[in-house]
Amino acid sequence: MPSAEFQGHLCVSIHDVAPATWELCERLLAAVSAVANVPLTLLVVPAYHGDSRDLPWYDRELACRLALGDELALHGYVHLDQGPPPRSLRQRYARHIYTKGEGEFAALTEQEAARRLALGRQWFACRGWPLQGFVPPAWLLGEGGWRALRASGLLYATTWRHFHFLQDAAPVEAPSLVYSSRNAWGRALSRQAVSWAGIGQRNAPLARLSLHPRDALDARTVRHFQRLLESLLAYRLPATKAAFACYWLDRVARPAVGEIAI
């Protein structure tokens, strides 16, 4: 395992965490822990597809993950695109074909985005859980969503290509390593693409491995990300997204006392 001084980091996240997906999330958690006990960032959807029920068993599961050192981040509020109709073929493809209509924050007004962020923050606060980060569903975030997010007081947000600091630092380019699972052909192609991308990012300051509940359904994908995780841990320090954000802001983005920023 790299030392704490090593600047190459790895963030592993599990998307779409909700009661409806928890069984598959548990399978992913077990697959990761079979390789190593690393801190994870769980991307939680408070009212996934409109289901806002309070379920004590689910809260206990998430509280247990916090106690183990994982982070809980906000991943939208309902994980459904309920914004106005797309205005171009490109928007239609991104919002309703590529993402299957789950890019919740792709086209919201600033006011509506702020309302949903507030609902998400309230959901966390009611449980006494810390919240520092936001990841838009399908990594789609429109202008209104960006404005609301920058006024939210949260520490960071991530899109597919970048790790964004919401206050006073430039983003870090860190394309996510993510699998496709729509069909066997797509899964095989994505495994190869992830392998190539991992090689290309070997010297990057941050690598991001993003897992989705449906990844647990394909044994070859599970074996692939386990091997990938093992290889990344040989030279990277695992951290939650919040921990990486604090490290980057404290040690890299902000100059030391007496140092002149150029």
Coordinates of C-alpha atoms in Angstrom, one line a residue:
M1 CA 0.0 0.0 0.0
P2 CA 1.4 3.5 -0.9
S3 CA 2.4 5.8 2.0
A4 CA 0.2 8.7 3.0
E5 CA 2.6 11.1 1.3
F6 CA 2.0 9.5 -2.1
Q7 CA 0.0 11.9 -4.3
G8 CA -1.5 9.4 -6.6
H9 CA -5.0 8.7 -5.2
L10 CA -7.9 6.3 -6.0
C11 CA -11.5 7.0 -5.4
V12 CA -13.9 4.1 -5.7
S13 CA -17.6 4.9 -5.7
I14 CA -20.9 3.0 -5.9
H15 CA -23.7 4.9 -7.7
D16 CA -27.4 4.7 -7.4
V17 CA -27.5 3.6 -3.8
A18 CA -31.1 3.2 -2.7
P19 CA -33.4 0.6 -1.0
A20 CA -34.4 -0.8 -4.4
T21 CA -30.8 -1.3 -5.4
W22 CA -29.3 -2.3 -2.0
E23 CA -29.1 -6.0 -2.7
L24 CA -26.9 -5.4 -5.7
C25 CA -24.9 -2.7 -3.9
E26 CA -24.2 -5.3 -1.2
R27 CA -22.8 -7.6 -3.8
L28 CA -20.5 -4.9 -5.1
L29 CA -19.4 -4.1 -1.5
A30 CA -18.5 -7.8 -1.0
A31 CA -16.6 -7.9 -4.3
V32 CA -14.6 -4.9 -3.4
S33 CA -13.8 -6.1 0.2
A34 CA -12.7 -9.4 -1.3
V35 CA -9.8 -7.5 -2.8
A36 CA -9.1 -5.0 0.0
N37 CA -10.8 -3.0 2.7
V38 CA -10.8 0.5 1.1
P39 CA -12.8 3.6 1.9
L40 CA -15.7 4.0 -0.5
T41 CA -18.0 6.8 -1.5
L42 CA -21.6 5.7 -1.7
L43 CA -23.7 7.9 -4.0
V44 CA -27.1 8.0 -2.2
V45 CA -30.4 8.9 -3.9
P46 CA -32.9 9.9 -1.1
A47 CA -36.1 9.3 -3.2
Y48 CA -34.9 7.0 -5.9
H49 CA -37.5 6.9 -8.7
G50 CA -40.0 8.7 -6.4
D51 CA -39.7 6.2 -3.5
S52 CA -39.2 8.5 -0.4
R53 CA -40.2 6.0 2.3
D54 CA -38.2 6.0 5.5
L55 CA -36.9 2.5 6.0
P56 CA -35.1 1.8 9.3
W57 CA -33.2 -1.2 8.0
Y58 CA -31.8 0.8 5.1
D59 CA -30.8 3.7 7.4
R60 CA -29.0 1.2 9.7
E61 CA -27.1 -0.2 6.7
L62 CA -25.9 3.2 5.6
A63 CA -25.0 4.2 9.2
C64 CA -22.9 1.0 9.4
R65 CA -21.0 2.0 6.2
L66 CA -20.3 5.4 7.7
A67 CA -19.0 3.7 10.9
L68 CA -16.6 1.6 8.7
G69 CA -15.1 4.8 7.2
D70 CA -17.1 5.1 4.0
E71 CA -18.5 8.4 2.8
L72 CA -22.1 9.1 1.8
A73 CA -22.6 11.7 -1.0
L74 CA -25.8 13.1 -2.6
H75 CA -26.6 11.6 -6.0
G76 CA -29.6 13.7 -7.0
Y77 CA -32.9 13.4 -5.3
V78 CA -35.1 11.2 -7.5
H79 CA -32.6 10.1 -10.2
L80 CA -35.2 10.9 -13.0
D81 CA -35.0 13.6 -15.7
Q82 CA -38.2 15.6 -15.1
G83 CA -36.9 18.8 -16.8
P84 CA -38.3 20.5 -19.9
P85 CA -38.2 18.7 -23.2
P86 CA -34.8 18.6 -25.0
R87 CA -34.2 21.3 -27.5
S88 CA -31.9 19.5 -29.9
L89 CA -31.1 16.0 -31.1
R90 CA -27.9 16.0 -29.1
Q91 CA -29.8 16.8 -25.9
R92 CA -32.4 14.2 -26.7
Y93 CA -29.7 11.6 -27.1
A94 CA -27.8 12.5 -23.9
R95 CA -30.9 12.8 -21.7
H96 CA -33.3 10.1 -23.0
I97 CA -31.3 7.5 -24.9
Y98 CA -27.8 7.4 -23.6
T99 CA -28.9 7.8 -19.9
K100 CA -32.4 6.3 -20.3
G101 CA -34.0 9.4 -18.8
E102 CA -32.2 9.5 -15.5
G103 CA -30.2 12.7 -15.8
E104 CA -32.1 14.5 -13.2
F105 CA -30.1 17.7 -13.1
A106 CA -29.5 18.0 -16.8
A107 CA -32.1 20.7 -17.5
L108 CA -33.4 22.0 -14.2
T109 CA -33.8 25.7 -13.5
E110 CA -31.6 27.1 -10.8
Q111 CA -34.6 27.4 -8.5
E112 CA -35.7 23.8 -9.0
A113 CA -32.1 22.5 -8.7
A114 CA -31.7 24.4 -5.5
R115 CA -34.9 23.0 -4.1
R116 CA -33.8 19.4 -4.8
L117 CA -30.4 20.0 -3.3
A118 CA -32.1 21.4 -0.2
L119 CA -34.3 18.3 0.0
G120 CA -31.3 16.1 -0.2
R121 CA -29.4 18.0 2.4
Q122 CA -32.4 17.9 4.7
W123 CA -32.6 14.1 4.2
F124 CA -29.0 13.8 5.4
A125 CA -29.4 16.3 8.2
C126 CA -32.5 14.5 9.6
R127 CA -30.2 11.4 10.1
G128 CA -27.3 13.4 11.5
W129 CA -25.1 12.3 8.6
P130 CA -22.3 14.5 7.2
L131 CA -22.6 15.7 3.5
Q132 CA -19.8 17.2 1.5
G133 CA -20.2 16.1 -2.0
F134 CA -22.7 15.9 -4.9
V135 CA -22.6 13.8 -8.1
P136 CA -25.4 14.5 -10.6
P137 CA -27.2 11.4 -11.9
A138 CA -25.7 10.3 -15.3
W139 CA -23.1 13.0 -14.7
L140 CA -25.3 15.5 -16.4
L141 CA -25.5 19.0 -14.9
G142 CA -27.0 22.0 -16.7
E143 CA -26.3 25.7 -16.1
G144 CA -29.1 26.1 -13.6
G145 CA -27.8 23.1 -11.6
W146 CA -24.3 24.4 -11.6
R147 CA -25.4 27.8 -10.2
A148 CA -27.4 26.1 -7.5
L149 CA -24.6 23.8 -6.6
R150 CA -22.0 26.5 -6.3
A151 CA -24.3 28.3 -3.9
S152 CA -25.0 25.2 -1.9
G153 CA -22.0 25.3 0.4
L154 CA -20.9 21.8 -0.5
L155 CA -17.3 21.0 -0.9
Y156 CA -17.1 19.2 -4.2
A157 CA -18.9 17.7 -7.2
T158 CA -17.8 15.2 -9.8
T159 CA -18.8 14.8 -13.5
W160 CA -17.7 12.1 -15.8
R161 CA -14.5 13.9 -16.7
H162 CA -13.6 16.1 -13.8
F163 CA -13.4 16.4 -10.0
H164 CA -14.7 19.9 -9.2
F165 CA -14.1 22.0 -6.1
L166 CA -17.1 24.2 -5.6
Q167 CA -15.3 27.2 -4.0
D168 CA -11.8 28.2 -4.9
A169 CA -9.8 25.7 -6.9
A170 CA -9.5 24.6 -10.5
P171 CA -11.0 21.1 -11.3
V172 CA -8.8 18.0 -11.6
E173 CA -9.2 16.1 -14.8
A174 CA -10.0 12.5 -13.8
P175 CA -12.2 10.6 -16.3
S176 CA -14.1 8.0 -14.5
L177 CA -13.5 4.3 -15.2
V178 CA -17.0 3.0 -15.7
Y179 CA -18.6 -0.1 -17.3
S180 CA -21.5 -0.4 -19.6
S181 CA -24.0 -3.2 -19.0
R182 CA -26.8 -2.8 -21.6
N183 CA -25.8 -6.0 -23.5
A184 CA -23.0 -8.6 -23.8
W185 CA -21.3 -6.8 -26.6
G186 CA -21.3 -3.5 -24.7
R187 CA -20.1 -5.1 -21.6
A188 CA -17.1 -6.7 -23.4
L189 CA -16.3 -3.5 -25.2
S190 CA -16.4 -1.4 -22.0
R191 CA -14.1 -3.8 -20.1
Q192 CA -11.5 -3.3 -22.8
A193 CA -12.1 0.5 -22.8
V194 CA -11.7 0.6 -19.0
S195 CA -8.4 -1.4 -19.3
W196 CA -7.0 1.1 -21.9
A197 CA -8.2 4.1 -19.9
G198 CA -6.6 2.8 -16.8
I199 CA -3.2 2.5 -18.6
G200 CA -3.6 6.0 -20.0
Q201 CA -4.2 7.4 -16.5
R202 CA -1.3 5.7 -14.8
N203 CA 0.5 8.9 -13.9
A204 CA -2.6 11.0 -13.2
P205 CA -3.0 12.4 -9.7
L206 CA -6.4 10.8 -9.3
A207 CA -8.0 7.7 -10.7
R208 CA -11.8 7.1 -10.3
L209 CA -13.5 3.7 -10.4
S210 CA -17.3 4.1 -10.7
L211 CA -19.4 1.0 -10.1
H212 CA -23.2 0.7 -10.7
P213 CA -25.5 -1.8 -9.1
R214 CA -26.1 -3.6 -12.5
D215 CA -22.4 -4.3 -12.7
A216 CA -22.9 -7.0 -10.0
L217 CA -25.0 -9.0 -12.4
D218 CA -22.1 -9.8 -14.7
A219 CA -19.5 -12.1 -13.3
R220 CA -16.9 -11.1 -15.9
T221 CA -17.3 -7.4 -15.1
V222 CA -16.9 -8.2 -11.4
R223 CA -13.7 -10.1 -12.0
H224 CA -12.5 -7.3 -14.2
F225 CA -13.0 -4.5 -11.7
Q226 CA -11.5 -6.7 -9.0
R227 CA -8.3 -7.2 -11.0
L228 CA -8.3 -3.5 -11.9
L229 CA -8.7 -2.5 -8.3
E230 CA -5.9 -4.7 -7.2
S231 CA -3.6 -3.2 -9.8
L232 CA -4.5 0.4 -8.9
L233 CA -3.9 -0.2 -5.2
A234 CA -0.4 -1.3 -6.0
Y235 CA 0.6 2.3 -6.5
R236 CA -2.3 4.5 -5.4
L237 CA -3.7 5.6 -2.0
P238 CA -7.4 4.9 -1.7
A239 CA -9.6 7.7 -0.3
T240 CA -13.2 8.8 -0.2
K241 CA -14.0 11.7 -2.5
A242 CA -14.3 14.0 0.5
A243 CA -10.9 13.0 1.8
F244 CA -9.3 13.5 -1.6
A245 CA -10.9 17.0 -1.9
C246 CA -9.5 18.0 1.5
Y247 CA -6.1 16.6 0.6
W248 CA -6.0 18.5 -2.7
L249 CA -7.2 21.8 -1.3
D250 CA -4.8 21.7 1.7
R251 CA -1.7 20.3 0.0
V252 CA -1.9 21.1 -3.7
A253 CA -4.3 23.8 -4.7
R254 CA -3.5 26.2 -1.9
P255 CA 0.1 27.4 -1.5
A256 CA 1.9 26.9 1.8
V257 CA 2.3 29.8 4.2
G258 CA 4.9 32.2 2.8
E259 CA 4.8 30.5 -0.6
I260 CA 4.0 32.7 -3.6
A261 CA 1.4 31.2 -6.0
I262 CA 2.4 31.5 -9.7

